[in-house]
C-alpha atoms as an extended CHARMM CRD file, in Angstrom:
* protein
*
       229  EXT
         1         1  UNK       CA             30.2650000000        8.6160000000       76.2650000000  PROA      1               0.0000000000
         2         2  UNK       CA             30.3630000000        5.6270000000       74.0340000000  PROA      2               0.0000000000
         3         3  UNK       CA             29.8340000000        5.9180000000       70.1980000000  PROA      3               0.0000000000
         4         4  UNK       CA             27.1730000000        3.4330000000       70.3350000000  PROA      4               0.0000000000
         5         5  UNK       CA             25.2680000000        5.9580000000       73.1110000000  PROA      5               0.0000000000
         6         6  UNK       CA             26.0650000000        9.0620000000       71.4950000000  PROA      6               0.0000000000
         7         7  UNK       CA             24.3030000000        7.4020000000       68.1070000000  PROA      7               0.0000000000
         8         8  UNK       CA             21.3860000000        6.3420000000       70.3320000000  PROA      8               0.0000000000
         9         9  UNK       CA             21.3570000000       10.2440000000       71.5860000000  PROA      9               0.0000000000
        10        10  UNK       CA             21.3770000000       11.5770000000       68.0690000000  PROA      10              0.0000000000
        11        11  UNK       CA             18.1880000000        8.7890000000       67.2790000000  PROA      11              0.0000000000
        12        12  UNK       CA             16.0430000000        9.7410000000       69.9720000000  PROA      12              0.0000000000
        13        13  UNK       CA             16.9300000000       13.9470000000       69.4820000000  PROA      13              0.0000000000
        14        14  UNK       CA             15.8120000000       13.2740000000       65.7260000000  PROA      14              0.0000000000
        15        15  UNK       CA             12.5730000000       11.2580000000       66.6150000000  PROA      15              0.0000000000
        16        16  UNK       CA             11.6720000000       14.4790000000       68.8590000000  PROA      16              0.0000000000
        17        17  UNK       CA             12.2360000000       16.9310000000       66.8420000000  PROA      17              0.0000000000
        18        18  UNK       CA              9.9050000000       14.9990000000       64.6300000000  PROA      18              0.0000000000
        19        19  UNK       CA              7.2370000000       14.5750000000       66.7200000000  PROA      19              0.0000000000
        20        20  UNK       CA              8.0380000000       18.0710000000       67.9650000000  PROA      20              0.0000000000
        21        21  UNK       CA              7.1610000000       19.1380000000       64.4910000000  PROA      21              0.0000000000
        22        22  UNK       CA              3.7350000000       17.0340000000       64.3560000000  PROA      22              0.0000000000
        23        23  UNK       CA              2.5170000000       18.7030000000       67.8280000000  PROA      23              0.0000000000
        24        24  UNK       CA              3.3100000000       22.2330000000       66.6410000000  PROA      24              0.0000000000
        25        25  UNK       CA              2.9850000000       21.9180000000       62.6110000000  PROA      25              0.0000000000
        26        26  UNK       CA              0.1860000000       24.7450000000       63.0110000000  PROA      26              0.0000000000
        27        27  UNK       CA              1.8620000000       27.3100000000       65.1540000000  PROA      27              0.0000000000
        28        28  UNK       CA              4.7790000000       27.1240000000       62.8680000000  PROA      28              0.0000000000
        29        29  UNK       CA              2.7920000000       27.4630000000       59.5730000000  PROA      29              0.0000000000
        30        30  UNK       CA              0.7610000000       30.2880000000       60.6030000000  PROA      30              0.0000000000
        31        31  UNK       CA              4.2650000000       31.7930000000       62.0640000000  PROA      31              0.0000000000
        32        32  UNK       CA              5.7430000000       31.1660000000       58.3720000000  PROA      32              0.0000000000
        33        33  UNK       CA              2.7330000000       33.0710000000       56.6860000000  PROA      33              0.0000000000
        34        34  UNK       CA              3.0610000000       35.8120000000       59.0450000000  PROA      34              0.0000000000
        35        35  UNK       CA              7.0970000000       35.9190000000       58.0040000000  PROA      35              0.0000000000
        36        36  UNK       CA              6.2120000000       36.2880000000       54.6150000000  PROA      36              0.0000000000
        37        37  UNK       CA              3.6840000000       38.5180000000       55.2020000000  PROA      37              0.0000000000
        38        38  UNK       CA              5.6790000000       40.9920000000       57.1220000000  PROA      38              0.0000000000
        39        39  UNK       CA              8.6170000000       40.4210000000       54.5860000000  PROA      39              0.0000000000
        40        40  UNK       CA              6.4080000000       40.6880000000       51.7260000000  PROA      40              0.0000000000
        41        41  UNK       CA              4.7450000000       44.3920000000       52.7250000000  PROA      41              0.0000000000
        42        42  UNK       CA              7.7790000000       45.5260000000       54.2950000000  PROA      42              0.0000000000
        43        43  UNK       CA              9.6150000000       44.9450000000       51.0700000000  PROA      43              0.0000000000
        44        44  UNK       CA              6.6830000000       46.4400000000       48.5300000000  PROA      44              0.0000000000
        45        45  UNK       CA              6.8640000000       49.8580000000       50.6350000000  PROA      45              0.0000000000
        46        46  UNK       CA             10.9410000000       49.7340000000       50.1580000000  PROA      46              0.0000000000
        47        47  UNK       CA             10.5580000000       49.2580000000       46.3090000000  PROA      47              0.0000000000
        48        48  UNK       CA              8.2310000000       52.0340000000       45.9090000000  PROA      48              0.0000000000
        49        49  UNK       CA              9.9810000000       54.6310000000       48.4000000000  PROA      49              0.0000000000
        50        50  UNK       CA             13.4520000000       52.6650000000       47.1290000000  PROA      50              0.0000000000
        51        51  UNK       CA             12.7650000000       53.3970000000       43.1430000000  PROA      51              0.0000000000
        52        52  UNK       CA             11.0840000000       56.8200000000       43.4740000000  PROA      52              0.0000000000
        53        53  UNK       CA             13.9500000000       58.2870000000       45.4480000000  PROA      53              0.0000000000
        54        54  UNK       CA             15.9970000000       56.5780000000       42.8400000000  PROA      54              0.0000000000
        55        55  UNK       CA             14.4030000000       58.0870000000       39.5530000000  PROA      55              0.0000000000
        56        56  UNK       CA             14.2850000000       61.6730000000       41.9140000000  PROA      56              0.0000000000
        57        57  UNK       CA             18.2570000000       61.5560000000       42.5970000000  PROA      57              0.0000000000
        58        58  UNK       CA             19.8690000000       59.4480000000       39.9760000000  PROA      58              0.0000000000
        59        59  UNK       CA             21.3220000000       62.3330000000       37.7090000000  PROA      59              0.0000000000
        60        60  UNK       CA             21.7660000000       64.3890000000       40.8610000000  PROA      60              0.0000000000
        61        61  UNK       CA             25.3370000000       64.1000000000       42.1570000000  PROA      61              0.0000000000
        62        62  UNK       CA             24.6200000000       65.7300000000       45.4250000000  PROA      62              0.0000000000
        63        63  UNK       CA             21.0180000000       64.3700000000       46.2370000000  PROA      63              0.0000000000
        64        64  UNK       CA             22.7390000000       60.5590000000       44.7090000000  PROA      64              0.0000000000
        65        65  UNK       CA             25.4580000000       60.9280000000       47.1630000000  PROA      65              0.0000000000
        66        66  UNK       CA             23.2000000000       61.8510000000       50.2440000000  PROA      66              0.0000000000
        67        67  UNK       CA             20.3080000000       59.1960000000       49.5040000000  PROA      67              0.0000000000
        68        68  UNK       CA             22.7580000000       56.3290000000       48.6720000000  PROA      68              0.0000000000
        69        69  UNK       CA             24.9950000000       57.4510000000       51.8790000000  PROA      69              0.0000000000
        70        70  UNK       CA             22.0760000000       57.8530000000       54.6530000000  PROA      70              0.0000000000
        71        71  UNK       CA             20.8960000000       54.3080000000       53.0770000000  PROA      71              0.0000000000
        72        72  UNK       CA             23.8450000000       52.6960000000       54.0450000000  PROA      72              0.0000000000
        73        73  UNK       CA             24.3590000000       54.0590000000       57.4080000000  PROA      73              0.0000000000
        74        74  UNK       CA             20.8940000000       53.1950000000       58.1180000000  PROA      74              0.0000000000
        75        75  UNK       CA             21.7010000000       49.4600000000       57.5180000000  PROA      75              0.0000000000
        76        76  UNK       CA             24.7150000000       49.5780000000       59.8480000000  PROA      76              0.0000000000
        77        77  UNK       CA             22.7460000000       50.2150000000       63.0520000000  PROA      77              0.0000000000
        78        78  UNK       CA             22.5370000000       47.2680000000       64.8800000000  PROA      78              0.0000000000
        79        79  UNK       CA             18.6570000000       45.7700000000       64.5750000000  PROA      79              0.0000000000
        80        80  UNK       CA             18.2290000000       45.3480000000       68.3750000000  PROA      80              0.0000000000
        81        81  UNK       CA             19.1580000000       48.7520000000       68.3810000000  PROA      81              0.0000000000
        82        82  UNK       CA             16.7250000000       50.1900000000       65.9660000000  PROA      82              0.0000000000
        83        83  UNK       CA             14.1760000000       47.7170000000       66.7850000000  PROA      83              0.0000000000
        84        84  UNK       CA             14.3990000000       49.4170000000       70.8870000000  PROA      84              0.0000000000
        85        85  UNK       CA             14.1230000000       52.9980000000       68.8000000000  PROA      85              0.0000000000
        86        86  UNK       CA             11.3000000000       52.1180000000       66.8680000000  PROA      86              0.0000000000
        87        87  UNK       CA              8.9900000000       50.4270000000       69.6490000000  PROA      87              0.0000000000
        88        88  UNK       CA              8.4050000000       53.3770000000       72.0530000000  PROA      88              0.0000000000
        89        89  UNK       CA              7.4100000000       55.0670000000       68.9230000000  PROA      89              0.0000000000
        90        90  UNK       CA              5.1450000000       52.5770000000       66.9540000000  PROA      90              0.0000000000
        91        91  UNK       CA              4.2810000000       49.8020000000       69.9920000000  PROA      91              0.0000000000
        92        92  UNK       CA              5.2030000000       46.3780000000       70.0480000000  PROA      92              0.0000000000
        93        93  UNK       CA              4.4430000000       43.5710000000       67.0810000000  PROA      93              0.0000000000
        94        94  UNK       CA              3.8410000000       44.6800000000       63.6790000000  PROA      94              0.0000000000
        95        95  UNK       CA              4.6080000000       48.1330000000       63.8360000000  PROA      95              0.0000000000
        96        96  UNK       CA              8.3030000000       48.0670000000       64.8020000000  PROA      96              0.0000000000
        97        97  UNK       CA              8.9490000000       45.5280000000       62.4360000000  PROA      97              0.0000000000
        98        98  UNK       CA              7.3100000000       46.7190000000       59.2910000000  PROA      98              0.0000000000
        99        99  UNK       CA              9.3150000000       50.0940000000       59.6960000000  PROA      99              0.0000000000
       100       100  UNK       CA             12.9250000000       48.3490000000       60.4820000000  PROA      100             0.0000000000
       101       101  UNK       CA             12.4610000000       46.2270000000       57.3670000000  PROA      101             0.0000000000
       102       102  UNK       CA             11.7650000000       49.0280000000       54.6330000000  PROA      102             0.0000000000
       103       103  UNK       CA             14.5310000000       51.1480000000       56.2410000000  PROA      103             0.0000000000
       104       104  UNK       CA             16.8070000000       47.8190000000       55.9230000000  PROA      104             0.0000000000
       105       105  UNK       CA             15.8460000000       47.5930000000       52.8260000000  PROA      105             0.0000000000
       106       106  UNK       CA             16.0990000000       50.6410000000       50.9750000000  PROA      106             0.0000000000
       107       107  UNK       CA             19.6550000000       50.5110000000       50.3530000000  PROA      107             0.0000000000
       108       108  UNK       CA             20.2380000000       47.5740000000       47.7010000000  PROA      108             0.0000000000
       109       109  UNK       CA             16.7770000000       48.7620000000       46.3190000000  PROA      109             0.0000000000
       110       110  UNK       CA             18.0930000000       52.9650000000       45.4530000000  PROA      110             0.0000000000
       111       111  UNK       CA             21.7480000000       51.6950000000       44.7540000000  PROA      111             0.0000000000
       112       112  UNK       CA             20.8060000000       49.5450000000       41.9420000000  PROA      112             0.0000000000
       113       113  UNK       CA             18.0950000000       51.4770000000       40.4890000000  PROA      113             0.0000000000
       114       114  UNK       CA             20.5240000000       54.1830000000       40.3400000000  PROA      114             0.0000000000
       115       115  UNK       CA             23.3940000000       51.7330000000       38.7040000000  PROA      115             0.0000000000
       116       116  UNK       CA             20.6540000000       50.8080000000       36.2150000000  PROA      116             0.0000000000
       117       117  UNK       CA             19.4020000000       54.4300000000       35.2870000000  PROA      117             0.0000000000
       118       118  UNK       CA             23.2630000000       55.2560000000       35.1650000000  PROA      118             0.0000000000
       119       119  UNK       CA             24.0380000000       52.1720000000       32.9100000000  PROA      119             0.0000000000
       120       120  UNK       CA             21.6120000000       52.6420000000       29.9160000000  PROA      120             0.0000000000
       121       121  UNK       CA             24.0710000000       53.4600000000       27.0090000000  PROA      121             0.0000000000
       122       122  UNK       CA             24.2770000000       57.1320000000       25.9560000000  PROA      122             0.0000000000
       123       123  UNK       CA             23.7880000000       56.3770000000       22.2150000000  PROA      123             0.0000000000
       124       124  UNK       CA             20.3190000000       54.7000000000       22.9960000000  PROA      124             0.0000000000
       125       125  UNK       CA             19.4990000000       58.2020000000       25.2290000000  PROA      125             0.0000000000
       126       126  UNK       CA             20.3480000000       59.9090000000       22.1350000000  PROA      126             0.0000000000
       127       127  UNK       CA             18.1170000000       58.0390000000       19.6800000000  PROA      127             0.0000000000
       128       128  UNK       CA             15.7830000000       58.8200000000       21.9740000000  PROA      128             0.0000000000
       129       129  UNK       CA             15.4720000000       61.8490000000       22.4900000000  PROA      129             0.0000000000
       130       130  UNK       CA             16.1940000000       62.4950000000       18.8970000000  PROA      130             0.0000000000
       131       131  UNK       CA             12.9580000000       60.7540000000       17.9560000000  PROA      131             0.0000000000
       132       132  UNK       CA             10.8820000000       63.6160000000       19.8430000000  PROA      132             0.0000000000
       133       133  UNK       CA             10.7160000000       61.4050000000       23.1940000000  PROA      133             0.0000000000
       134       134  UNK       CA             10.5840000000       63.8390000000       26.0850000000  PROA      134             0.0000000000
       135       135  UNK       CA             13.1860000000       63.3080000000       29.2390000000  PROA      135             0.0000000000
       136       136  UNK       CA             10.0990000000       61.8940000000       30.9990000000  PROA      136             0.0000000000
       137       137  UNK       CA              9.1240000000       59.7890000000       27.9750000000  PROA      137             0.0000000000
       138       138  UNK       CA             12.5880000000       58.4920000000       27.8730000000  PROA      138             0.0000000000
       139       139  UNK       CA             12.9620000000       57.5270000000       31.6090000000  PROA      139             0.0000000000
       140       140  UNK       CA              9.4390000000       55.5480000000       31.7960000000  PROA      140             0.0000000000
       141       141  UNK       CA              9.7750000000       54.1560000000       27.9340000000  PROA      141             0.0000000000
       142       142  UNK       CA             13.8240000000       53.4100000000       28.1300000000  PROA      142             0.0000000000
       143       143  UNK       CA             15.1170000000       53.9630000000       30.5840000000  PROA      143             0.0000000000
       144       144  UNK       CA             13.1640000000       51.8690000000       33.1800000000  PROA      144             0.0000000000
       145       145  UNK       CA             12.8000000000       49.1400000000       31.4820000000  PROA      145             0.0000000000
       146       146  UNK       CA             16.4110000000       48.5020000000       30.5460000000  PROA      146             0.0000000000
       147       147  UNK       CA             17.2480000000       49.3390000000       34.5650000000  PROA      147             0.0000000000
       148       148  UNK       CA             14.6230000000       46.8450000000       35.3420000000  PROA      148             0.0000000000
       149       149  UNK       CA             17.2270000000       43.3980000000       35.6420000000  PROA      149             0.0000000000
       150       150  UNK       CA             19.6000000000       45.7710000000       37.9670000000  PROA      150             0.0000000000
       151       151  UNK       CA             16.5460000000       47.2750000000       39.8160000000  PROA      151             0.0000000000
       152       152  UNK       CA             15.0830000000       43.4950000000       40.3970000000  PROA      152             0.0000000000
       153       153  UNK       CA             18.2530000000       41.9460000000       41.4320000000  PROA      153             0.0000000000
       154       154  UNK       CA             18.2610000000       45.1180000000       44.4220000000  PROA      154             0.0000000000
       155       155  UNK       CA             14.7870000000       43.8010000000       45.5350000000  PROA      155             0.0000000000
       156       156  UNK       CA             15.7620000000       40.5020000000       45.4440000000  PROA      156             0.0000000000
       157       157  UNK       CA             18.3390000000       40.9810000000       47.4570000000  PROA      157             0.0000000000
       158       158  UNK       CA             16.5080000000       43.4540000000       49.9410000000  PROA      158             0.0000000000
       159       159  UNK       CA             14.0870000000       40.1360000000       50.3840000000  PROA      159             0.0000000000
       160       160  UNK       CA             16.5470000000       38.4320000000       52.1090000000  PROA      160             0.0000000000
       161       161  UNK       CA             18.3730000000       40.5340000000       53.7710000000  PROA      161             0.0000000000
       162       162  UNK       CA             14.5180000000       41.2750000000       55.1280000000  PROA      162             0.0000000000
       163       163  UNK       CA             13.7300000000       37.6060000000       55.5690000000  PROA      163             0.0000000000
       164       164  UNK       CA             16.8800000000       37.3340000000       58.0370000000  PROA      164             0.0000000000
       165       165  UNK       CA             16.3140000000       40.2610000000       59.7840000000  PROA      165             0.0000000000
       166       166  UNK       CA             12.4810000000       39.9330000000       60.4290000000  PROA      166             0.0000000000
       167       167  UNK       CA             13.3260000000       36.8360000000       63.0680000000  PROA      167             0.0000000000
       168       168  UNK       CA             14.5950000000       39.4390000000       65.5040000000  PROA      168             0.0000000000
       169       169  UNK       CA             11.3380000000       41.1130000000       64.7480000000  PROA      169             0.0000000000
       170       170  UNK       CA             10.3030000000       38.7220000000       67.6670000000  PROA      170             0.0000000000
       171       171  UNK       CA             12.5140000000       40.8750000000       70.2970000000  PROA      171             0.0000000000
       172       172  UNK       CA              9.6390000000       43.2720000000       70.1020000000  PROA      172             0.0000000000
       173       173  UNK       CA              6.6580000000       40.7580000000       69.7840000000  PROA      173             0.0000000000
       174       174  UNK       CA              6.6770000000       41.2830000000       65.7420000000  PROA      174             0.0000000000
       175       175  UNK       CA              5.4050000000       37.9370000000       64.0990000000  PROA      175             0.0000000000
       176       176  UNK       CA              7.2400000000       35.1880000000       62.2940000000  PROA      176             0.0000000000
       177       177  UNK       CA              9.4280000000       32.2320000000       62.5850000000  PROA      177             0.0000000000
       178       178  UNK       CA             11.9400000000       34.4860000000       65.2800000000  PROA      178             0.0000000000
       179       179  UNK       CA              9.6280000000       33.4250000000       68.1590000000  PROA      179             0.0000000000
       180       180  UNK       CA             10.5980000000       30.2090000000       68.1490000000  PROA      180             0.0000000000
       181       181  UNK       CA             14.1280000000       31.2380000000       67.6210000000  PROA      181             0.0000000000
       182       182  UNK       CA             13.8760000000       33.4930000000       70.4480000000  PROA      182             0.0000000000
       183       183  UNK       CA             11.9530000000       30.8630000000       72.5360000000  PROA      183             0.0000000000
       184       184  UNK       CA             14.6020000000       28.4190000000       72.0600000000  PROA      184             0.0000000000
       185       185  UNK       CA             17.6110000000       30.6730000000       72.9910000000  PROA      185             0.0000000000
       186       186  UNK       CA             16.0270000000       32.0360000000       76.3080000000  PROA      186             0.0000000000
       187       187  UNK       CA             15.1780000000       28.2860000000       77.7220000000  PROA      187             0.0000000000
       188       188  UNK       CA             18.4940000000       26.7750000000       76.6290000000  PROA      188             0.0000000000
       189       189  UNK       CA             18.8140000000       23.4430000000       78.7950000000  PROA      189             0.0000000000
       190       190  UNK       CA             14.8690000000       22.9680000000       78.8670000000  PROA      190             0.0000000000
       191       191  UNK       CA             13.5650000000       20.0500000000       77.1920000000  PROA      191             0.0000000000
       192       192  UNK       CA             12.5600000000       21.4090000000       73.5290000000  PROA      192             0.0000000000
       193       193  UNK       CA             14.6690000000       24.6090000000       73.5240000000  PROA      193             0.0000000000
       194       194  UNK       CA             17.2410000000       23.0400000000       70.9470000000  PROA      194             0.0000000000
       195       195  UNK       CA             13.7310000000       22.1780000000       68.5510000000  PROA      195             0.0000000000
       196       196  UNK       CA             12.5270000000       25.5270000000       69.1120000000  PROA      196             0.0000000000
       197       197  UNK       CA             15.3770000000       27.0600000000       67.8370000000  PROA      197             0.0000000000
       198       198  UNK       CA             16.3490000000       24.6660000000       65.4350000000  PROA      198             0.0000000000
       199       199  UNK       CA             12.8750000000       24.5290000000       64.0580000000  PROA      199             0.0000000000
       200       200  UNK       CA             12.6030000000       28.6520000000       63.5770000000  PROA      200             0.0000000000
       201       201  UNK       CA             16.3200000000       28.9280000000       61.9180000000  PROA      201             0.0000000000
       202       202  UNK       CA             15.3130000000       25.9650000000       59.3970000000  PROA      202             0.0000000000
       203       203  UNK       CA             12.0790000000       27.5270000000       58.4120000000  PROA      203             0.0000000000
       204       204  UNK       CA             13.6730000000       30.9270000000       57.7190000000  PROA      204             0.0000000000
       205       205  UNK       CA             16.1450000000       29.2890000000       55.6860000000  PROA      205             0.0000000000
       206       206  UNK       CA             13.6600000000       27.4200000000       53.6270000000  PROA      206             0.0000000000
       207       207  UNK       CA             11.5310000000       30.6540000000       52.9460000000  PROA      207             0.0000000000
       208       208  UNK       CA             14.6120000000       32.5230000000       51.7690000000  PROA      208             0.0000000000
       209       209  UNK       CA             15.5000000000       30.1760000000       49.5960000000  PROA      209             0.0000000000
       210       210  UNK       CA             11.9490000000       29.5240000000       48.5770000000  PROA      210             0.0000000000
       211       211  UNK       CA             12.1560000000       33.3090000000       47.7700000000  PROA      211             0.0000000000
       212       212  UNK       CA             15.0450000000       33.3860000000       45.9010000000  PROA      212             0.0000000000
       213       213  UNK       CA             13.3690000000       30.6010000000       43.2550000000  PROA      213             0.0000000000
       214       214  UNK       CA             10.3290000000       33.0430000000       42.9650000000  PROA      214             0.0000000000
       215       215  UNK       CA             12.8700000000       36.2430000000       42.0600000000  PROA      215             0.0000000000
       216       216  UNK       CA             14.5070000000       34.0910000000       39.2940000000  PROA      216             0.0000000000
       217       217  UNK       CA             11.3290000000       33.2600000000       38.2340000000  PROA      217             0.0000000000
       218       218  UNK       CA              9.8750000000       36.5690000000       38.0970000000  PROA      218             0.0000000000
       219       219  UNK       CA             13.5520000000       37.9470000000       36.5900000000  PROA      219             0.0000000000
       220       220  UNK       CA             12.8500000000       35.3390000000       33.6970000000  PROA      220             0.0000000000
       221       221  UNK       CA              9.2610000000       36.3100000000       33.0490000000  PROA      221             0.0000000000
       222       222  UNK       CA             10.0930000000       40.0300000000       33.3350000000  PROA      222             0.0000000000
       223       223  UNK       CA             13.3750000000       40.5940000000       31.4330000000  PROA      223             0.0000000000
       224       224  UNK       CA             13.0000000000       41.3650000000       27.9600000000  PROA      224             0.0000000000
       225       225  UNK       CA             14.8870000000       38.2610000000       25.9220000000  PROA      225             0.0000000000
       226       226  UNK       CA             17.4480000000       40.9690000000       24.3060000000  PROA      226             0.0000000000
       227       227  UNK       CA             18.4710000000       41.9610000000       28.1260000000  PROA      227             0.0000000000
       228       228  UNK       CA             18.5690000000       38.6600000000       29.8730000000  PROA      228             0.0000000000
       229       229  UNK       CA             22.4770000000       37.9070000000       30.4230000000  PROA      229             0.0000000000
């Protein structure tokens, strides 16, 4: 092939995948709400389960060991794998989906509020408690809040380790942008399988980095000035 034809190729794949885009601009947006969506609750169940199990275990050697441990050997099963588990038990679409996400996603989320519990300096403790605080007093009134940057940078980065992972939510019927993806791997050679795909990757690119821009936002709003690094 000819540079001159191989351009012309690269035109006309560029004009279809825009016009591509124009036909389908509504499946894909209501595919990228129901991303978020899925990421969104899947990631709010993870913080609370992720944090409690954090403030239960974090001066616990034993019970920090176990959590932290069964964590990260949950994130090492293969999705497909868990995904096949999960969808005798809970169906096909949502259900599935939802559950591999928070279990994904409660390992950065108890690690760092751990680190952060662990981290508040032992003279500050001290003051506390030597002002009358109680221990609970001193977890919700100091402690907390000085883990918060550590805890937030753990949800932060259980969103997109979420967002990635929800596109193979599609390999049980769960929503999003993986359908597409999906779609465009299993009709490779058709006419539009290369836009399907292409289209589905891009999209869950753009909504983890769209993601990322709202944590540093948040992180900014949320840190206290004296903690902000």
């Amino acid at each position: 092939m000819t540079l001159v034809a191989a351009a012309a190729d690269g035109l006309e794949g560029l004009d279809g995948m825009a016009e591509f885009l124009d036909r389908r601009s509504d499946d894909l947006t209501q595919m990228l709400v129901e991303h978020l969506a899925v990421v969104a609750v899947s990631v709010a169940v993870a913080t609370v389960v992720g944090v409690a199990l954090g403030l239960l275990v974090w001066d616990r050697p034993v019970g920090r060991s176990v959590t932290i441990t069964t964590a990260a050997v949950i994130l090492t099963i293969p999705s497909l794998a868990l995904l096949a588990i999960l969808s005798p038990l809970f169906g096909l679409g949502w259900g599935p989906s939802i559950v591999a996400l928070v279990l994904y996603s409660l390992l950065p989320i108890v690690r760092n509020t751990v680190v952060g519990l662990r981290e508040v300096p032992a003279p500050v403790l001290e003051s506390a408690r030597g002002m009358g605080m109680t221990r609970t007093g001193v977890l919700l009134r100091i402690q907390l809040p000085m883990a918060w940057p550590i805890i937030l940078t753990g949800i932060r980065v259980a969103t997109q380790l979420a967002i990635g992972i929800a596109a193979i939510g599609a390999y049980v019927a769960g929503p999003g942008l993986g359908q597409y993806i999906f779609r465009g791997l299993s009709s490779l050679g058709s006419r539009n399988a290369l836009n399907y795909a292409l289209s589905g990757t891009v999209g869950v690119v753009a909504l983890a980095l769209a993601a990322d821009a709202l944590f540093i936002v948040i992180a900014r709003l949320t840190t206290p000035r004296g903690l902000r690094a």
